[in-house]
PDB file of C-alpha atoms in Angstrom:
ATOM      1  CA  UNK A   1    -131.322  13.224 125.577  1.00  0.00           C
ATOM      2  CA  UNK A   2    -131.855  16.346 123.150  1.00  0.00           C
ATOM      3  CA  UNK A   3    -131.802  15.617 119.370  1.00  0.00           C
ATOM      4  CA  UNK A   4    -128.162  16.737 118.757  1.00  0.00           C
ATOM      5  CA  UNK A   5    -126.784  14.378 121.992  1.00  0.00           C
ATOM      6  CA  UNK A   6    -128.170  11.477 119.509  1.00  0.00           C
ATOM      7  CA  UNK A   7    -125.311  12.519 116.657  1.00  0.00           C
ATOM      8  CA  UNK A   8    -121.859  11.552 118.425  1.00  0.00           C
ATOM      9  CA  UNK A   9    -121.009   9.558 115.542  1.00  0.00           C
ATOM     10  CA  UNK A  10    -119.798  10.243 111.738  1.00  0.00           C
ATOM     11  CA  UNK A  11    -123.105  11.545 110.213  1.00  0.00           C
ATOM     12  CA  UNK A  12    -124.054   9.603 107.327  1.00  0.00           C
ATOM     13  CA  UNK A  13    -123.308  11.076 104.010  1.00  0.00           C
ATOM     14  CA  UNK A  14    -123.662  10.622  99.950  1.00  0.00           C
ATOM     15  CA  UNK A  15    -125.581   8.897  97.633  1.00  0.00           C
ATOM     16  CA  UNK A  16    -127.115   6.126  99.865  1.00  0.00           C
ATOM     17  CA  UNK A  17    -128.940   8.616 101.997  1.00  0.00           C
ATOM     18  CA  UNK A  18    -129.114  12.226 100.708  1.00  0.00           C
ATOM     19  CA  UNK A  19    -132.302  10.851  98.230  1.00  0.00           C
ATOM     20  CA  UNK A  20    -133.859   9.342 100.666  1.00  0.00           C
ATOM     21  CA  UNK A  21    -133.419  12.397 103.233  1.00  0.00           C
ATOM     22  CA  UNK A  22    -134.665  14.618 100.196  1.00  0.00           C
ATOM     23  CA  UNK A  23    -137.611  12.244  99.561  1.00  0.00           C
ATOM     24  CA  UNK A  24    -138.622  12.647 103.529  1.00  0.00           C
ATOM     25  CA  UNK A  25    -138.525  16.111 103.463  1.00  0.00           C
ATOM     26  CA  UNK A  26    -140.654  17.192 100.799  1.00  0.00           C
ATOM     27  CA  UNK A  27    -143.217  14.345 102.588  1.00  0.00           C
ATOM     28  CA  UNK A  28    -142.975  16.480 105.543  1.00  0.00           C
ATOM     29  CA  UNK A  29    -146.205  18.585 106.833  1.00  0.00           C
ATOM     30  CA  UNK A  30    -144.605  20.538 109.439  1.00  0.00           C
ATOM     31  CA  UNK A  31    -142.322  23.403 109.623  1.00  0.00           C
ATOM     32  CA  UNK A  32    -140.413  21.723 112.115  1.00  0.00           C
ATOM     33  CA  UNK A  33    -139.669  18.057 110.797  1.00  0.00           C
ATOM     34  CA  UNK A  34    -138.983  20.243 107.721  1.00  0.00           C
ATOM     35  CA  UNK A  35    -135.847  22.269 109.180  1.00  0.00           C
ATOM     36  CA  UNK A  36    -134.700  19.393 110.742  1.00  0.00           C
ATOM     37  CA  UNK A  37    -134.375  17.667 107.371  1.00  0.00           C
ATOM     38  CA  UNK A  38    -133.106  20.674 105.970  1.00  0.00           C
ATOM     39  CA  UNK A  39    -130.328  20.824 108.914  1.00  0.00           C
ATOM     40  CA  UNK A  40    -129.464  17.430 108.374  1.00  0.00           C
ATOM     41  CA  UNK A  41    -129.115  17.758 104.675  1.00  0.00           C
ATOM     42  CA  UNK A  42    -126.234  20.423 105.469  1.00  0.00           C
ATOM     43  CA  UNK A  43    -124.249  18.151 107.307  1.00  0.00           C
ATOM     44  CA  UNK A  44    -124.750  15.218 105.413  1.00  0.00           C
ATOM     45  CA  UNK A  45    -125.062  16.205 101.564  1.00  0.00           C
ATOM     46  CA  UNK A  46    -122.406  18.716 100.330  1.00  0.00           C
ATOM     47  CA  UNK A  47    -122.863  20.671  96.749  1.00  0.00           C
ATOM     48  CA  UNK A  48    -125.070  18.368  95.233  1.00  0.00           C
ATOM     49  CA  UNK A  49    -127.823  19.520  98.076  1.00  0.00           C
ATOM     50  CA  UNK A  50    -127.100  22.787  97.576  1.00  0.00           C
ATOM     51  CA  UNK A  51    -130.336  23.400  94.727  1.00  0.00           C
ATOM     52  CA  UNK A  52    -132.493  21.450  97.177  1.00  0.00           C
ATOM     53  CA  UNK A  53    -131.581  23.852 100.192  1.00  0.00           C
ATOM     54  CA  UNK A  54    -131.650  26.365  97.438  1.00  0.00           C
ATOM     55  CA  UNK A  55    -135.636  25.524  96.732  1.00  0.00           C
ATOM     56  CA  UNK A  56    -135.477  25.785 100.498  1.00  0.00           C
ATOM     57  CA  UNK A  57    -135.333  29.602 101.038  1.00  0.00           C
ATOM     58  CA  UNK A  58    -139.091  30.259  99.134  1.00  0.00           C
ATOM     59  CA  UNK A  59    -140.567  28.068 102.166  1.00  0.00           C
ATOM     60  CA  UNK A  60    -143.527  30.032 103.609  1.00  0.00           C
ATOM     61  CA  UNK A  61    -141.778  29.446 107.091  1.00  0.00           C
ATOM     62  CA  UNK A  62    -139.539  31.287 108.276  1.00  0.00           C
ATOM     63  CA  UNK A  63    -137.901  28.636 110.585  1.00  0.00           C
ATOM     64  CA  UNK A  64    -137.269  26.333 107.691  1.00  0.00           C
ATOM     65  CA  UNK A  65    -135.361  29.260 105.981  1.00  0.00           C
ATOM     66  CA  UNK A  66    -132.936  29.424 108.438  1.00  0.00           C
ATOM     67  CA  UNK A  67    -132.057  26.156 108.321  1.00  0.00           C
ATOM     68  CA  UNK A  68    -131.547  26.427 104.919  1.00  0.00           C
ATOM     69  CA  UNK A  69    -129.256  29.423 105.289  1.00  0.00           C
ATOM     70  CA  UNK A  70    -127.769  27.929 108.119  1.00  0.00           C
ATOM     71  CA  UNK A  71    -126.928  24.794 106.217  1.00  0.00           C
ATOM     72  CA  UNK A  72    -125.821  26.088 102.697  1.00  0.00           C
ATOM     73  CA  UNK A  73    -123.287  28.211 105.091  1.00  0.00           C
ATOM     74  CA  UNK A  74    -122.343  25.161 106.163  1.00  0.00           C
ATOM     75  CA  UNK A  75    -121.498  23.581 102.686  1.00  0.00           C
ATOM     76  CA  UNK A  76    -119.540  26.516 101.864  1.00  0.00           C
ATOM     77  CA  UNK A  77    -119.528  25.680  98.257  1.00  0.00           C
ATOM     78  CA  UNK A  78    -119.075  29.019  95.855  1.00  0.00           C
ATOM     79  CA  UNK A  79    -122.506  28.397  94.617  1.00  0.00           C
ATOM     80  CA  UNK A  80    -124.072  27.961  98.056  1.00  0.00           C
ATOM     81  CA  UNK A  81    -122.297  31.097  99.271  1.00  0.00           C
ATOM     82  CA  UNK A  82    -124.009  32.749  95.524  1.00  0.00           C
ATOM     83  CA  UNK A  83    -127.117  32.173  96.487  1.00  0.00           C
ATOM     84  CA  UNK A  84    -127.097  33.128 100.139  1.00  0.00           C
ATOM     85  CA  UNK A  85    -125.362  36.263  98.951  1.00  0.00           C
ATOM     86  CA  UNK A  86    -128.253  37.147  96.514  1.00  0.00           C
ATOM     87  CA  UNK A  87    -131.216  35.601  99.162  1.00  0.00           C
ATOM     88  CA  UNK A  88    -129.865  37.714 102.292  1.00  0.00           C
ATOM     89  CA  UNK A  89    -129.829  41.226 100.200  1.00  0.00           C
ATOM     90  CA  UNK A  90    -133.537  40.599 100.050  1.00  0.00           C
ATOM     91  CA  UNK A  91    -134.110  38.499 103.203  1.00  0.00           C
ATOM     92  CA  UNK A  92    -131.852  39.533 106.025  1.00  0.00           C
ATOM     93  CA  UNK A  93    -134.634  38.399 108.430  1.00  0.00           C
ATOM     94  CA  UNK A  94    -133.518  34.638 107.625  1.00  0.00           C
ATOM     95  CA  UNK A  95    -130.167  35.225 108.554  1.00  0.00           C
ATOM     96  CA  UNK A  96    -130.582  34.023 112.919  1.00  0.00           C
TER      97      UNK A  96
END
């Protein structure tokens, strides 16, 4: 069973998780863990993640920076689609 086979159901969503998801992501050492978080804060928060993924695009790696593009495209908010306008004329390399 792959990670994503584990997520047939409604994701969880809003206030009762997004802190804590936020709180285990900045506690996380790897890159990896990291972008996971940072994926599953795009499909559970919606704009009021969008400064967190936001803080997300100055990682040093450059995996976790996709998954933050990756998952502010996935809000779709007009501020989310701001700031990958404005990180992706500097950073096109974070745009897999």
């Amino acid at each position: 069973m792959t990670f994503e086979d584990a997520f047939h159901e409604q994701w969880p969503t809003g206030s009762k998780v997004v802190p804590r998801l936020i709180k285990e992501m900045h506690a996380s050492d790897d890159p990896y863990t990291r972008g996971k978080f940072v994926e599953i804060l795009g499909k559970a928060g919606g704009t009021e993640v969008v400064s967190e993924l936001a803080k997300e695009l100055e990682h040093e790696d450059q995996g976790v920076r996709c998954w933050a593009v990756s998952s502010l495209r996935q809000i779709g908010s007009p501020e989310a689609a701001l700031i990958l306008k404005n990180h992706l004329a500097d950073h096109p390399e974070d745009d897999a």
